[in-house]
Amino acid sequence: MKVVILCGGFGSRLGHETNIIPKPMVKIDKDPIIVHILKQYYKYGYKEFILALGYKGEHIRNFFKKKKFKFKVQTIFTGRKTLTGGRLLKLKKYLKKEKNFMLTYGDGISNQNIRNLTKFHLKHKKTATMTVVRPPVRFGEVTLQKDKVVKFMEKPQIKTSWINGGFFVFSNKIFNYLSSLNEMLERKPMEKLFKKKELMAFKHHGFWQCMDTQRDKELLAELIRKKNAPWMK
């Protein structure tokens, strides 16, 4: 089963670094985040990757031309400003032999069992499976008794809601739900899928973090430095 990684976003909230390189090439400690993502899939036996390039995509292409890994990486330029649904649509011809394939974004890390995600998708036989996660809150949570702090948790998970965790499995039927290069995968296509009851949710209760800001990057790098990165265990 091939793995598609969407690598075309601008990453403007990460600051000056993404004026020079694309977001997937931003380093967490010693390696770009895209390498961490690829290694997570490779750990579960996935060896064929298609990277959908966009903004400053030449940096990603050149990196994988120079670096050698045990897995195969194919880089496809899908347009500088193309939206996520359009990027996937542009990859249709590269996925025509795949009954099912995986997809994720080039800026999110998780310690989920990807093999279990795939098994879940194949068991339910729907067009799409989306990993859903409990989002971490942006600030620490403080529990008080009058004016006394009795409990403090740094960035705990929200326990009342689920969000799109960004790790998908699709059957080839997903292309029946994509109609334009100018649409977000997460909008109309997803709405059509759940209205037709063709979208399943795979609940992940473990570690998940999206690298949207400099603070997120520093948090992930700190986990590596402390040898406490859940996705590397």
PDB file of C-alpha atoms in Angstrom, residues 12-204:
ATOM      1  CA  SER A  12       3.438  30.893   7.436  1.00  0.00           C
ATOM      2  CA  ARG A  13       2.779  30.585  11.189  1.00  0.00           C
ATOM      3  CA  LEU A  14       6.232  29.040  11.702  1.00  0.00           C
ATOM      4  CA  GLY A  15       7.866  32.385  10.996  1.00  0.00           C
ATOM      5  CA  HIS A  16      11.009  33.276   9.049  1.00  0.00           C
ATOM      6  CA  GLU A  17      12.178  29.678   8.566  1.00  0.00           C
ATOM      7  CA  THR A  18       9.420  28.902   6.060  1.00  0.00           C
ATOM      8  CA  ASN A  19      10.379  31.956   4.002  1.00  0.00           C
ATOM      9  CA  ILE A  20      13.433  29.912   3.020  1.00  0.00           C
ATOM     10  CA  ILE A  21      12.314  26.261   3.109  1.00  0.00           C
ATOM     11  CA  PRO A  22       8.913  24.500   2.996  1.00  0.00           C
ATOM     12  CA  LYS A  23       7.301  23.415   6.262  1.00  0.00           C
ATOM     13  CA  PRO A  24       8.041  19.659   5.841  1.00  0.00           C
ATOM     14  CA  MET A  25      11.771  20.505   5.698  1.00  0.00           C
ATOM     15  CA  VAL A  26      11.767  22.328   9.038  1.00  0.00           C
ATOM     16  CA  LYS A  27      13.992  20.351  11.382  1.00  0.00           C
ATOM     17  CA  ILE A  28      12.934  18.802  14.658  1.00  0.00           C
ATOM     18  CA  ASP A  29      16.254  18.410  16.380  1.00  0.00           C
ATOM     19  CA  LYS A  30      18.493  16.947  13.621  1.00  0.00           C
ATOM     20  CA  ASP A  31      16.014  15.753  10.965  1.00  0.00           C
ATOM     21  CA  PRO A  32      13.275  17.482   8.940  1.00  0.00           C
ATOM     22  CA  ILE A  33       9.781  16.618  10.181  1.00  0.00           C
ATOM     23  CA  ILE A  34       9.081  14.833   6.877  1.00  0.00           C
ATOM     24  CA  VAL A  35      11.808  12.283   7.714  1.00  0.00           C
ATOM     25  CA  HIS A  36      10.217  11.593  11.109  1.00  0.00           C
ATOM     26  CA  ILE A  37       6.868  10.978   9.363  1.00  0.00           C
ATOM     27  CA  LEU A  38       8.356   8.646   6.738  1.00  0.00           C
ATOM     28  CA  LYS A  39      10.219   6.631   9.367  1.00  0.00           C
ATOM     29  CA  GLN A  40       7.014   6.184  11.360  1.00  0.00           C
ATOM     30  CA  TYR A  41       5.330   4.546   8.341  1.00  0.00           C
ATOM     31  CA  TYR A  42       8.450   2.554   7.483  1.00  0.00           C
ATOM     32  CA  LYS A  43       8.463   1.113  11.002  1.00  0.00           C
ATOM     33  CA  TYR A  44       5.159  -0.580  10.112  1.00  0.00           C
ATOM     34  CA  GLY A  45       6.391  -1.900   6.780  1.00  0.00           C
ATOM     35  CA  TYR A  46       5.371   0.851   4.345  1.00  0.00           C
ATOM     36  CA  LYS A  47       8.125   1.461   1.800  1.00  0.00           C
ATOM     37  CA  GLU A  48       6.596   3.423  -1.099  1.00  0.00           C
ATOM     38  CA  PHE A  49       5.894   7.117  -0.673  1.00  0.00           C
ATOM     39  CA  ILE A  50       4.541   9.811  -2.972  1.00  0.00           C
ATOM     40  CA  LEU A  51       5.219  13.370  -1.838  1.00  0.00           C
ATOM     41  CA  ALA A  52       2.826  15.967  -3.293  1.00  0.00           C
ATOM     42  CA  LEU A  53       5.005  19.061  -3.597  1.00  0.00           C
ATOM     43  CA  GLY A  54       4.004  22.706  -3.754  1.00  0.00           C
ATOM     44  CA  TYR A  55       5.545  25.812  -2.180  1.00  0.00           C
ATOM     45  CA  LYS A  56       9.366  25.594  -2.384  1.00  0.00           C
ATOM     46  CA  GLY A  57       9.024  21.931  -3.308  1.00  0.00           C
ATOM     47  CA  GLU A  58      12.449  21.876  -4.961  1.00  0.00           C
ATOM     48  CA  HIS A  59      14.026  21.806  -1.491  1.00  0.00           C
ATOM     49  CA  ILE A  60      12.217  18.549  -0.711  1.00  0.00           C
ATOM     50  CA  ARG A  61      13.044  17.046  -4.105  1.00  0.00           C
ATOM     51  CA  ASN A  62      16.731  17.931  -3.828  1.00  0.00           C
ATOM     52  CA  PHE A  63      16.912  16.564  -0.284  1.00  0.00           C
ATOM     53  CA  PHE A  64      15.639  13.135  -1.337  1.00  0.00           C
ATOM     54  CA  LYS A  65      17.885  13.086  -4.402  1.00  0.00           C
ATOM     55  CA  LYS A  66      20.925  13.477  -2.172  1.00  0.00           C
ATOM     56  CA  LYS A  67      19.841  11.378   0.804  1.00  0.00           C
ATOM     57  CA  LYS A  68      19.512   7.603   0.661  1.00  0.00           C
ATOM     58  CA  PHE A  69      16.876   5.727   2.647  1.00  0.00           C
ATOM     59  CA  LYS A  70      15.643   2.140   2.771  1.00  0.00           C
ATOM     60  CA  PHE A  71      12.307   3.211   1.304  1.00  0.00           C
ATOM     61  CA  LYS A  72      11.294   4.629  -2.089  1.00  0.00           C
ATOM     62  CA  VAL A  73      10.320   8.300  -2.332  1.00  0.00           C
ATOM     63  CA  GLN A  74       8.654   9.739  -5.431  1.00  0.00           C
ATOM     64  CA  THR A  75       8.250  13.536  -5.574  1.00  0.00           C
ATOM     65  CA  ILE A  76       5.477  15.056  -7.709  1.00  0.00           C
ATOM     66  CA  PHE A  77       4.976  18.807  -8.116  1.00  0.00           C
ATOM     67  CA  THR A  78       1.223  19.449  -7.712  1.00  0.00           C
ATOM     68  CA  GLY A  79       1.127  23.243  -7.973  1.00  0.00           C
ATOM     69  CA  ARG A  80       2.218  26.080  -5.731  1.00  0.00           C
ATOM     70  CA  LYS A  81      -1.256  27.163  -4.600  1.00  0.00           C
ATOM     71  CA  THR A  82      -3.265  23.977  -5.252  1.00  0.00           C
ATOM     72  CA  LEU A  83      -5.602  23.014  -2.399  1.00  0.00           C
ATOM     73  CA  THR A  84      -5.445  19.611  -0.691  1.00  0.00           C
ATOM     74  CA  GLY A  85      -8.230  18.006  -2.733  1.00  0.00           C
ATOM     75  CA  GLY A  86      -6.612  19.233  -5.932  1.00  0.00           C
ATOM     76  CA  ARG A  87      -3.225  17.865  -4.914  1.00  0.00           C
ATOM     77  CA  LEU A  88      -4.703  14.420  -4.395  1.00  0.00           C
ATOM     78  CA  LEU A  89      -6.609  14.629  -7.683  1.00  0.00           C
ATOM     79  CA  LYS A  90      -3.342  15.375  -9.497  1.00  0.00           C
ATOM     80  CA  LEU A  91      -1.928  12.114  -8.122  1.00  0.00           C
ATOM     81  CA  LYS A  92      -4.752   9.965  -9.506  1.00  0.00           C
ATOM     82  CA  LYS A  93      -2.670   8.492 -12.340  1.00  0.00           C
ATOM     83  CA  TYR A  94       0.075   7.485  -9.891  1.00  0.00           C
ATOM     84  CA  LEU A  95      -2.424   5.609  -7.712  1.00  0.00           C
ATOM     85  CA  LYS A  96      -4.604   3.918 -10.347  1.00  0.00           C
ATOM     86  CA  LYS A  97      -3.229   0.440  -9.520  1.00  0.00           C
ATOM     87  CA  GLU A  98      -3.804   0.876  -5.778  1.00  0.00           C
ATOM     88  CA  LYS A  99      -7.039  -0.531  -4.342  1.00  0.00           C
ATOM     89  CA  ASN A 100      -6.254   1.358  -1.146  1.00  0.00           C
ATOM     90  CA  PHE A 101      -3.636   3.905  -0.139  1.00  0.00           C
ATOM     91  CA  MET A 102      -2.690   5.992   2.868  1.00  0.00           C
ATOM     92  CA  LEU A 103      -2.460   9.766   3.130  1.00  0.00           C
ATOM     93  CA  THR A 104      -1.191  12.244   5.677  1.00  0.00           C
ATOM     94  CA  TYR A 105       0.114  15.791   5.933  1.00  0.00           C
ATOM     95  CA  GLY A 106       3.761  16.798   6.080  1.00  0.00           C
ATOM     96  CA  ASP A 107       3.518  18.498   9.462  1.00  0.00           C
ATOM     97  CA  GLY A 108       1.938  16.071  11.946  1.00  0.00           C
ATOM     98  CA  ILE A 109       3.451  13.386  14.173  1.00  0.00           C
ATOM     99  CA  SER A 110       1.762  10.567  16.043  1.00  0.00           C
ATOM    100  CA  ASN A 111       2.656   7.316  17.764  1.00  0.00           C
ATOM    101  CA  GLN A 112      -0.435   5.511  16.515  1.00  0.00           C
ATOM    102  CA  ASN A 113      -0.224   1.918  15.329  1.00  0.00           C
ATOM    103  CA  ILE A 114      -0.517   2.423  11.580  1.00  0.00           C
ATOM    104  CA  ARG A 115      -0.965  -1.286  10.960  1.00  0.00           C
ATOM    105  CA  ASN A 116      -4.068  -1.249  13.165  1.00  0.00           C
ATOM    106  CA  LEU A 117      -5.380   1.773  11.262  1.00  0.00           C
ATOM    107  CA  THR A 118      -5.038  -0.147   7.989  1.00  0.00           C
ATOM    108  CA  LYS A 119      -6.718  -3.253   9.423  1.00  0.00           C
ATOM    109  CA  PHE A 120      -9.606  -1.119  10.662  1.00  0.00           C
ATOM    110  CA  HIS A 121     -10.067   0.398   7.199  1.00  0.00           C
ATOM    111  CA  LEU A 122     -10.000  -2.955   5.401  1.00  0.00           C
ATOM    112  CA  LYS A 123     -12.402  -4.484   7.921  1.00  0.00           C
ATOM    113  CA  HIS A 124     -15.065  -1.797   7.445  1.00  0.00           C
ATOM    114  CA  LYS A 125     -14.702  -1.635   3.640  1.00  0.00           C
ATOM    115  CA  LYS A 126     -15.620   2.041   3.358  1.00  0.00           C
ATOM    116  CA  THR A 127     -14.165   4.636   0.999  1.00  0.00           C
ATOM    117  CA  ALA A 128     -12.327   6.545   3.713  1.00  0.00           C
ATOM    118  CA  THR A 129     -10.985   6.138   7.229  1.00  0.00           C
ATOM    119  CA  MET A 130      -9.828   9.161   9.213  1.00  0.00           C
ATOM    120  CA  THR A 131      -7.749   8.994  12.372  1.00  0.00           C
ATOM    121  CA  VAL A 132      -9.366  11.177  15.024  1.00  0.00           C
ATOM    122  CA  VAL A 133      -7.518  12.447  18.085  1.00  0.00           C
ATOM    123  CA  ARG A 134      -8.059  14.405  21.266  1.00  0.00           C
ATOM    124  CA  PRO A 135      -6.416  17.785  20.649  1.00  0.00           C
ATOM    125  CA  PRO A 136      -3.880  19.108  23.150  1.00  0.00           C
ATOM    126  CA  VAL A 137      -4.904  22.446  24.641  1.00  0.00           C
ATOM    127  CA  ARG A 138      -2.638  25.417  23.952  1.00  0.00           C
ATOM    128  CA  PHE A 139      -2.035  26.235  27.593  1.00  0.00           C
ATOM    129  CA  GLY A 140      -1.413  24.364  30.818  1.00  0.00           C
ATOM    130  CA  GLU A 141      -4.403  23.411  32.963  1.00  0.00           C
ATOM    131  CA  VAL A 142      -4.426  24.534  36.591  1.00  0.00           C
ATOM    132  CA  THR A 143      -6.766  23.085  39.238  1.00  0.00           C
ATOM    133  CA  LEU A 144      -7.398  25.337  42.252  1.00  0.00           C
ATOM    134  CA  GLN A 145      -8.828  25.006  45.723  1.00  0.00           C
ATOM    135  CA  LYS A 146      -9.549  28.620  46.654  1.00  0.00           C
ATOM    136  CA  ASP A 147      -6.205  30.287  45.883  1.00  0.00           C
ATOM    137  CA  LYS A 148      -4.074  27.176  46.188  1.00  0.00           C
ATOM    138  CA  VAL A 149      -2.847  25.237  43.145  1.00  0.00           C
ATOM    139  CA  VAL A 150      -3.592  21.546  43.746  1.00  0.00           C
ATOM    140  CA  LYS A 151      -2.888  20.229  40.238  1.00  0.00           C
ATOM    141  CA  PHE A 152      -1.045  21.449  37.152  1.00  0.00           C
ATOM    142  CA  MET A 153      -0.911  19.727  33.753  1.00  0.00           C
ATOM    143  CA  GLU A 154       1.165  21.129  30.906  1.00  0.00           C
ATOM    144  CA  LYS A 155      -0.870  21.016  27.663  1.00  0.00           C
ATOM    145  CA  PRO A 156      -3.296  18.207  28.592  1.00  0.00           C
ATOM    146  CA  GLN A 157      -5.578  16.636  25.996  1.00  0.00           C
ATOM    147  CA  ILE A 158      -9.130  17.919  25.637  1.00  0.00           C
ATOM    148  CA  LYS A 159     -11.414  15.076  26.730  1.00  0.00           C
ATOM    149  CA  THR A 160     -14.727  16.219  25.260  1.00  0.00           C
ATOM    150  CA  SER A 161     -14.096  16.383  21.511  1.00  0.00           C
ATOM    151  CA  TRP A 162     -12.338  14.688  18.598  1.00  0.00           C
ATOM    152  CA  ILE A 163     -10.560  16.349  15.681  1.00  0.00           C
ATOM    153  CA  ASN A 164      -9.120  15.213  12.361  1.00  0.00           C
ATOM    154  CA  GLY A 165      -5.706  13.751  13.197  1.00  0.00           C
ATOM    155  CA  GLY A 166      -4.539  13.879   9.592  1.00  0.00           C
ATOM    156  CA  PHE A 167      -3.827  10.176   9.038  1.00  0.00           C
ATOM    157  CA  PHE A 168      -6.133   8.640   6.409  1.00  0.00           C
ATOM    158  CA  VAL A 169      -6.676   5.424   4.498  1.00  0.00           C
ATOM    159  CA  PHE A 170      -8.629   5.714   1.235  1.00  0.00           C
ATOM    160  CA  SER A 171      -9.941   3.242  -1.283  1.00  0.00           C
ATOM    161  CA  ASN A 172      -9.522   4.245  -4.921  1.00  0.00           C
ATOM    162  CA  LYS A 173     -13.191   5.305  -4.877  1.00  0.00           C
ATOM    163  CA  ILE A 174     -12.101   8.553  -3.212  1.00  0.00           C
ATOM    164  CA  PHE A 175     -11.475   9.989  -6.679  1.00  0.00           C
ATOM    165  CA  ASN A 176     -15.230   9.813  -7.339  1.00  0.00           C
ATOM    166  CA  TYR A 177     -15.599  12.455  -4.632  1.00  0.00           C
ATOM    167  CA  LEU A 178     -12.987  14.860  -6.019  1.00  0.00           C
ATOM    168  CA  SER A 179     -14.186  17.198  -8.740  1.00  0.00           C
ATOM    169  CA  SER A 180     -11.917  20.250  -8.749  1.00  0.00           C
ATOM    170  CA  LEU A 181      -8.302  21.290  -8.309  1.00  0.00           C
ATOM    171  CA  ASN A 182      -9.586  24.221  -6.259  1.00  0.00           C
ATOM    172  CA  GLU A 183     -11.218  22.333  -3.399  1.00  0.00           C
ATOM    173  CA  MET A 184     -10.137  21.321   0.055  1.00  0.00           C
ATOM    174  CA  LEU A 185     -10.145  17.577   0.674  1.00  0.00           C
ATOM    175  CA  GLU A 186     -11.460  18.304   4.165  1.00  0.00           C
ATOM    176  CA  ARG A 187     -14.545  20.248   2.975  1.00  0.00           C
ATOM    177  CA  LYS A 188     -16.966  19.074   0.267  1.00  0.00           C
ATOM    178  CA  PRO A 189     -15.380  15.648  -0.380  1.00  0.00           C
ATOM    179  CA  MET A 190     -15.512  14.779   3.331  1.00  0.00           C
ATOM    180  CA  GLU A 191     -19.062  16.113   3.613  1.00  0.00           C
ATOM    181  CA  LYS A 192     -20.126  13.899   0.700  1.00  0.00           C
ATOM    182  CA  LEU A 193     -18.420  10.902   2.295  1.00  0.00           C
ATOM    183  CA  PHE A 194     -20.135  11.160   5.668  1.00  0.00           C
ATOM    184  CA  LYS A 195     -23.525  11.891   4.070  1.00  0.00           C
ATOM    185  CA  LYS A 196     -23.157   8.614   2.143  1.00  0.00           C
ATOM    186  CA  LYS A 197     -21.874   6.854   5.283  1.00  0.00           C
ATOM    187  CA  GLU A 198     -18.560   6.142   3.583  1.00  0.00           C
ATOM    188  CA  LEU A 199     -16.326   7.759   6.229  1.00  0.00           C
ATOM    189  CA  MET A 200     -15.078   5.864   9.287  1.00  0.00           C
ATOM    190  CA  ALA A 201     -13.254   7.236  12.335  1.00  0.00           C
ATOM    191  CA  PHE A 202     -10.277   5.428  13.833  1.00  0.00           C
ATOM    192  CA  LYS A 203      -9.813   6.694  17.396  1.00  0.00           C
ATOM    193  CA  HIS A 204      -6.248   7.289  18.517  1.00  0.00           C
TER     194      HIS A 204
END
